[in-house]
GROMACS .gro file of C-alpha atoms in nm:
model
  131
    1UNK     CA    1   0.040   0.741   1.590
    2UNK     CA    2   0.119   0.823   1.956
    3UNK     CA    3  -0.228   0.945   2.037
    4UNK     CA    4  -0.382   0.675   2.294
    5UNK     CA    5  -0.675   0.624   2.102
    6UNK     CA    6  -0.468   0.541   1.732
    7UNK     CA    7  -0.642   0.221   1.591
    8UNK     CA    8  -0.494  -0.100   1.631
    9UNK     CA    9  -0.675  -0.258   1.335
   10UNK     CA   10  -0.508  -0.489   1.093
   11UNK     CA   11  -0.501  -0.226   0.847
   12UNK     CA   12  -0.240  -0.036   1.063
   13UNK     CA   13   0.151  -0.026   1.108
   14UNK     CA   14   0.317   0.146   1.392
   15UNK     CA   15   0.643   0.256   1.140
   16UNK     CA   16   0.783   0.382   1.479
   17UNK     CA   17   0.846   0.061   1.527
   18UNK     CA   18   1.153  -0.128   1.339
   19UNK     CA   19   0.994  -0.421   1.093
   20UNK     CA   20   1.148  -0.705   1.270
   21UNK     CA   21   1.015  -0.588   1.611
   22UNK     CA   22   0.633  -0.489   1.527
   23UNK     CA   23   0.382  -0.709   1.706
   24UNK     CA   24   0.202  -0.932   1.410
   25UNK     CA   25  -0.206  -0.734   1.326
   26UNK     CA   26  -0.402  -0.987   1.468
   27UNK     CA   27  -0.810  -0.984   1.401
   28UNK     CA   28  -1.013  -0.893   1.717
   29UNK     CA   29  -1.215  -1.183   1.816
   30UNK     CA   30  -1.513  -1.018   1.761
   31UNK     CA   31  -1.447  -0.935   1.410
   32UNK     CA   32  -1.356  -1.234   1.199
   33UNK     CA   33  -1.127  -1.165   0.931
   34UNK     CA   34  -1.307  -1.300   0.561
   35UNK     CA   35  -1.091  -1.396   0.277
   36UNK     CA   36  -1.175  -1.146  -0.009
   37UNK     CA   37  -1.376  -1.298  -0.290
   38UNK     CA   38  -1.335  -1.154  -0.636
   39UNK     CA   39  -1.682  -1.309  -0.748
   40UNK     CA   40  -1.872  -1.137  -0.472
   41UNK     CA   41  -2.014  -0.778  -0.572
   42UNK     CA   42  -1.845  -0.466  -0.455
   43UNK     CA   43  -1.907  -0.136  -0.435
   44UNK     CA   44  -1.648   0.130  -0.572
   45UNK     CA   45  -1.599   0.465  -0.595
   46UNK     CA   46  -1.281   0.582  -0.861
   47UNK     CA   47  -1.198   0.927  -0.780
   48UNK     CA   48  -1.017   1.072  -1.076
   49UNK     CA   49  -0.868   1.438  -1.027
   50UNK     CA   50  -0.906   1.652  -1.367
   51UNK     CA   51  -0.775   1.960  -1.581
   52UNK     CA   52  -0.825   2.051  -1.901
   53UNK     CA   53  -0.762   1.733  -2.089
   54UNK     CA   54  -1.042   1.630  -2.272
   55UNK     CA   55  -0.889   1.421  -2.527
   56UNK     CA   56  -0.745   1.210  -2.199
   57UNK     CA   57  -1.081   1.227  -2.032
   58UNK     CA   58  -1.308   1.060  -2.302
   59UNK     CA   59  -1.026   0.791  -2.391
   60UNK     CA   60  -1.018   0.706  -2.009
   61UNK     CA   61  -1.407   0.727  -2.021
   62UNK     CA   62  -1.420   0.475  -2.309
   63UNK     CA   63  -1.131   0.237  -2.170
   64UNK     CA   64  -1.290   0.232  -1.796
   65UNK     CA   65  -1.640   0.131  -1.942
   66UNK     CA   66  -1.457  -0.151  -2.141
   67UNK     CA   67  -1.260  -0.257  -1.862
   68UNK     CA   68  -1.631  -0.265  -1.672
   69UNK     CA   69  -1.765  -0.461  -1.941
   70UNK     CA   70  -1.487  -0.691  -1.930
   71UNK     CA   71  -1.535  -0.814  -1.560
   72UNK     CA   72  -1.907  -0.844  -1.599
   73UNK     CA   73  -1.824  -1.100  -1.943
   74UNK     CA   74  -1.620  -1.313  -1.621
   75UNK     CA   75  -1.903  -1.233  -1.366
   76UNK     CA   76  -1.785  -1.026  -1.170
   77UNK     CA   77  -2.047  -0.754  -1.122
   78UNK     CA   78  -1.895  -0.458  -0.895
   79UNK     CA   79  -2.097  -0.133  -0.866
   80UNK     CA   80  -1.872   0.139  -1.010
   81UNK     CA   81  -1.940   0.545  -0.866
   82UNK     CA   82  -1.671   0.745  -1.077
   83UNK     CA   83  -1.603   1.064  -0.919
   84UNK     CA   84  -1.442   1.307  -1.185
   85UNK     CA   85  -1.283   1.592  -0.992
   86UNK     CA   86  -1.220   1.895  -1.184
   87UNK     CA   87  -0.977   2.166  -1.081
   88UNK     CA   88  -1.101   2.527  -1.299
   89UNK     CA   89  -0.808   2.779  -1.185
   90UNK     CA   90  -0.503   2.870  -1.333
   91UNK     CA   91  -0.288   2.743  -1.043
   92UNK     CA   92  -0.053   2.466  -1.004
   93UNK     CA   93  -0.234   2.180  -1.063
   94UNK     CA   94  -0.334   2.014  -0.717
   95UNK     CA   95  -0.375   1.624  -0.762
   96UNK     CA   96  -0.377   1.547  -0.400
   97UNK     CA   97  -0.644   1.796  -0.278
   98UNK     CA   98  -0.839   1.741  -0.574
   99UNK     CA   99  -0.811   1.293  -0.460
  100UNK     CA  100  -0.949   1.479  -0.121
  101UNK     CA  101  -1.258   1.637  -0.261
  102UNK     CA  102  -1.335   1.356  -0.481
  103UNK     CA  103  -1.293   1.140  -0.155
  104UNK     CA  104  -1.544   1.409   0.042
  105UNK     CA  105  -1.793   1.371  -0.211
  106UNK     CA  106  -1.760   1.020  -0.253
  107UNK     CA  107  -1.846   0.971   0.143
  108UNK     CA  108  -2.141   1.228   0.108
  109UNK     CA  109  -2.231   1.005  -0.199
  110UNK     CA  110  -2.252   0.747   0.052
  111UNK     CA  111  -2.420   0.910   0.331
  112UNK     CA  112  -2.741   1.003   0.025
  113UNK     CA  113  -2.795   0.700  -0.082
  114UNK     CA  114  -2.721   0.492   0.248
  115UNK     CA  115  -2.442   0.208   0.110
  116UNK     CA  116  -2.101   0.264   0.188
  117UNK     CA  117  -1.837   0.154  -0.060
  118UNK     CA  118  -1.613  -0.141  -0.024
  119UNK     CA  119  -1.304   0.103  -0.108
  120UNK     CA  120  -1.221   0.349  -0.296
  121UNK     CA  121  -0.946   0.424  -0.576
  122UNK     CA  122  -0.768   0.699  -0.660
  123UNK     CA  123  -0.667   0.696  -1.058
  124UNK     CA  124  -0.491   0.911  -1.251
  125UNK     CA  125  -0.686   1.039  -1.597
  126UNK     CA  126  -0.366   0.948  -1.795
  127UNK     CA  127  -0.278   0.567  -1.693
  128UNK     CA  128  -0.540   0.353  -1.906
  129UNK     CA  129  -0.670  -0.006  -1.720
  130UNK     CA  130  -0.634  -0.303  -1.917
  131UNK     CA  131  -0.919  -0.536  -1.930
   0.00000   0.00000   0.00000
C-alpha cells in the first residue's frame, strides 16, 4: 500500500508498480533469510470452512489423517491444529468470512498455548490431499 508505514518485507509486492520495474525483496541484514527445510518440524493450522456436508467432512477427516500418517512414514513430523469452521444459518454460504474466523481462532489458539504456527492453510472440505 501507500500508507508510509506498509511493510517492505520479502513477502510483499508493491503491484502499483509494473513487474519489470519493482525493486528486487531483499532480506534485511538483520534478519537472515533460511532456506526452508521439509525435514524440520512445523507447526500448522488448516482452517477448513463448513456446512452441512457430513458425508464430505468425515471422508476429508479420514484422507487428512492418512495424508498425516503418510509424512510421518518419510519423517516428516509437522504439528497439525485443524480448525473446522462451521457456518449454522440458512444464508448464502460465506467461505471467505468463515477462512476469517477459522484464522481468528487459530491466532487465539496461538496466543493459549504460547507457539505460533509456521503458516496456516486454508482448504476447502471438498478437494481431498493425496499422500
Amino acid at each position: 500500500g501507500s500508507l508510509p508505514d506498509h511493510c517492505q518485507c520479502m513477502g510483499c509486492t508493491d503491484y502499483r508498480i509494473p513487474a519489470g520495474q519493482r525493486p528486487t525483496p531483499v532480506a534485511p541484514e538483520d534478519t537472515p533469510a533460511s532456506p526452508y527445510k521439509l525435514e524440520e518440524p512445523k507447526r500448522i493450522a488448516l482452517v477448513v470452512p463448513f456446512r452441512d456436508r457430513g458425508a464430505h467432512l468425515q471422508k476429508f477427516r479420514e484422507r487428512i489423517q492418512s495424508h498425516i500418517e503418510s509424512w510421518n512414514q518419510r519423517g516428516v513430523k509437522h504439528e497439525w491444529s485443524v480448525f473446522v469452521v462451521e457456518q449454522f444459518d440458512n444464508k448464502l454460504f460465506n467461505r471467505g468470512y468463515l477462512f476469517n474466523v477459522g484464522f481468528f481462532h487459530a491466532s487465539q489458539h496461538e496466543k493459549t498455548t504460547g507457539k505460533n504456527f509456521d503458516c496456516v492453510v486454508m482448504h476447502d472440505i471438498d478437494i481431498l490431499p493425496t499422500p
